[in-house]
N, C-alpha and C. Protein backbone atom coordinates (compact mmCIF):
# COMPACT_ATOMS: atom_id res chain seq x y z
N UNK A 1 -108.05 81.95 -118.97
CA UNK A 1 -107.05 80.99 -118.53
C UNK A 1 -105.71 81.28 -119.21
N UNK A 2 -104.50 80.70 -118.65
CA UNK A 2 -103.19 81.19 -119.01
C UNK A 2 -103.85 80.04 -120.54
N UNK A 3 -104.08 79.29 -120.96
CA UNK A 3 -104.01 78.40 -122.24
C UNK A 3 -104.54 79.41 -123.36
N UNK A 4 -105.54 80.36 -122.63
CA UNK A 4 -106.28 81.23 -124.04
C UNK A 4 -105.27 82.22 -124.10
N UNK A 5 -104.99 82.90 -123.52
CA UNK A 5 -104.04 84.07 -123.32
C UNK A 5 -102.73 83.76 -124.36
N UNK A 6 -102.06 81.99 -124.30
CA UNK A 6 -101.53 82.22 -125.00
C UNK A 6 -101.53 81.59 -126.52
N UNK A 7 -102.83 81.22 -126.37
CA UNK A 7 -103.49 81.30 -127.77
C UNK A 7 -103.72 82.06 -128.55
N UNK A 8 -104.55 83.64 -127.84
CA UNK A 8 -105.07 84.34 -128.22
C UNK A 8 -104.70 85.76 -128.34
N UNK A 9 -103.45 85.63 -127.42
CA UNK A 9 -102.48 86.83 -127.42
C UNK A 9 -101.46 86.48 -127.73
N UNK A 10 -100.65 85.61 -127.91
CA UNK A 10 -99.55 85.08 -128.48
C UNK A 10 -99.65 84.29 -129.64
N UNK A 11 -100.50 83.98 -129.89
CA UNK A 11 -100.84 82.85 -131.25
C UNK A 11 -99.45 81.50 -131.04
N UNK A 12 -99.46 81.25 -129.69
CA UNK A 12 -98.57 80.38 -129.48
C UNK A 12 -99.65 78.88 -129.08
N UNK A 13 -100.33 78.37 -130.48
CA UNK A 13 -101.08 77.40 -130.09
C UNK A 13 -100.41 76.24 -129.68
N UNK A 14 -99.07 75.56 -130.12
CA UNK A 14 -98.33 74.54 -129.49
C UNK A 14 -98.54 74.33 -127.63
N UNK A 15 -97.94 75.72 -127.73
CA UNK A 15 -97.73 75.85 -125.97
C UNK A 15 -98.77 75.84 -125.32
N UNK A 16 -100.10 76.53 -125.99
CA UNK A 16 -101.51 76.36 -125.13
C UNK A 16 -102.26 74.79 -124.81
N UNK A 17 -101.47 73.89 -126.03
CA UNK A 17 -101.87 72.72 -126.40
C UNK A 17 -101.46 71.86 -125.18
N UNK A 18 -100.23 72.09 -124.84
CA UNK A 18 -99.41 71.59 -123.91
C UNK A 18 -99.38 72.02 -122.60
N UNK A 19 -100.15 73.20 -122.17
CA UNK A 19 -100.77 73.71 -120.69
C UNK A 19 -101.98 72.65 -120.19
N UNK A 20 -102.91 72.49 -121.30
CA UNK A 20 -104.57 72.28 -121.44
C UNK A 20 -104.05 70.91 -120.86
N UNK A 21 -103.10 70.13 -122.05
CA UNK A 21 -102.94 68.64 -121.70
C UNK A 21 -102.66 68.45 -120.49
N UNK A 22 -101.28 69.39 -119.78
CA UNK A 22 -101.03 68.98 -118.44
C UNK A 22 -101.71 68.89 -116.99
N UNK A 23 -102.75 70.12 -117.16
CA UNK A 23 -103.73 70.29 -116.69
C UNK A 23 -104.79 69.27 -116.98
N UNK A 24 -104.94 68.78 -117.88
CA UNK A 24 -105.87 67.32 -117.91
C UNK A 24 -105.36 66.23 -116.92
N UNK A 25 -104.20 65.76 -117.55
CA UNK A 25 -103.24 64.68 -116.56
C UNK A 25 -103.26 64.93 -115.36
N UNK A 26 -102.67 66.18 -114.97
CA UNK A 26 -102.82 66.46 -113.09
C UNK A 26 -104.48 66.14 -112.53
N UNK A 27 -105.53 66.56 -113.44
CA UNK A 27 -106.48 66.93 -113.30
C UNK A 27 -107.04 64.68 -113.38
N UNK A 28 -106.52 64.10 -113.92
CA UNK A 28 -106.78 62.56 -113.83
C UNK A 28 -105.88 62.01 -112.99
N UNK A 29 -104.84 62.65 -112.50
CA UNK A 29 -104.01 61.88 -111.47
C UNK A 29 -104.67 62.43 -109.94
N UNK A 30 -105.88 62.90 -109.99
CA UNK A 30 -106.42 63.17 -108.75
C UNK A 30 -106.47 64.80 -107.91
N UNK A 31 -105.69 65.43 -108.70
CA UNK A 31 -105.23 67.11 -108.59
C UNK A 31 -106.73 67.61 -108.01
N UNK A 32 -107.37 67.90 -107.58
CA UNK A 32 -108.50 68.63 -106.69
C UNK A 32 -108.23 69.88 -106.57
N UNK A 33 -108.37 71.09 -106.50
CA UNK A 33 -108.61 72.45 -105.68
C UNK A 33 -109.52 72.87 -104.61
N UNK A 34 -109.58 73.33 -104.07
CA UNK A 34 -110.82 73.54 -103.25
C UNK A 34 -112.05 73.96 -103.61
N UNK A 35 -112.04 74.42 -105.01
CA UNK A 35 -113.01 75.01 -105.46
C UNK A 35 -113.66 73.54 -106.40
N UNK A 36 -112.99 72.53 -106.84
CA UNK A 36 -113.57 71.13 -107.17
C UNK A 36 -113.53 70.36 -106.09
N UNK A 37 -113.78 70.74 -104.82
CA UNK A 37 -113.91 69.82 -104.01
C UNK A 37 -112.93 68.91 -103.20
N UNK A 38 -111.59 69.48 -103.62
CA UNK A 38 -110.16 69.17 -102.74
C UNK A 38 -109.50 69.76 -101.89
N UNK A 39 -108.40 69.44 -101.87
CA UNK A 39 -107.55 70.45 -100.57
C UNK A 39 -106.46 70.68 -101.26
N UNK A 40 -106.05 70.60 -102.61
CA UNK A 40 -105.08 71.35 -103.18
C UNK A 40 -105.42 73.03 -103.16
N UNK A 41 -104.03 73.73 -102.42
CA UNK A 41 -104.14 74.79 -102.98
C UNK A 41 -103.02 75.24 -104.10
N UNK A 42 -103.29 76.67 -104.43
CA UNK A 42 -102.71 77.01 -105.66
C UNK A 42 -101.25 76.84 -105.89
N UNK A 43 -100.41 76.82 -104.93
CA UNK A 43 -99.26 76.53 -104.93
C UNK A 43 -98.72 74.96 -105.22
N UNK A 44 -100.14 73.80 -104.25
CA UNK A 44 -99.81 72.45 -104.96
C UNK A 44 -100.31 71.92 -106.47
N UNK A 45 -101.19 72.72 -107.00
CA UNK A 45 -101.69 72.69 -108.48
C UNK A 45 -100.93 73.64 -108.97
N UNK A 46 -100.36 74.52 -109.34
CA UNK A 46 -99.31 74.78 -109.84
C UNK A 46 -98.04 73.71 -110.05
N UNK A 47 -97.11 73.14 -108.93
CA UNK A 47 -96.56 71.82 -109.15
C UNK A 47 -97.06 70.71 -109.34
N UNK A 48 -98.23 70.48 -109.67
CA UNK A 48 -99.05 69.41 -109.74
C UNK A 48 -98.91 69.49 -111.49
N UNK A 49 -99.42 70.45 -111.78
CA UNK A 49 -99.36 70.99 -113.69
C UNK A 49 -98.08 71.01 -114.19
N UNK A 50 -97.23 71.76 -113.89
CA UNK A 50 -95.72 71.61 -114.53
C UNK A 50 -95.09 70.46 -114.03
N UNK A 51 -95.48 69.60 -113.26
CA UNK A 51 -95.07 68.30 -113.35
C UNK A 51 -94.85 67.71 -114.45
N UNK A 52 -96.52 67.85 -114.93
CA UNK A 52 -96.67 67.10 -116.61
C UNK A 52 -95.88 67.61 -117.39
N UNK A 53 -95.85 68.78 -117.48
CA UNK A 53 -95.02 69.30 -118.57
C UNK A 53 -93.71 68.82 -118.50
């Protein structure tokens, strides 16, 4: 996931901290993919995530 990558290749744990979270929030404000069973695709979960941020 982009959160490990830049954990684990960047040692930028702030910023990974702050992907994971936004992705939680989108992910409780109802955010779905098709692959969890929604009709978001990648382009509306993408603005769905940097929303939070």
């Amino acid at each position: 996931s982009a959160a490990l990558m830049l954990r684990h290749a960047f040692g930028w744990e702030t910023e990974a901290v702050a992907l994971e979270s936004a992705v939680d929030r989108a992910l409780a404000e109802g955010l779905r993919t098709r692959d969890l069973g929604g009709s978001a695709d990648t382009a509306q979960a993408t603005k769905a995530v940097l929303a939070q941020i």
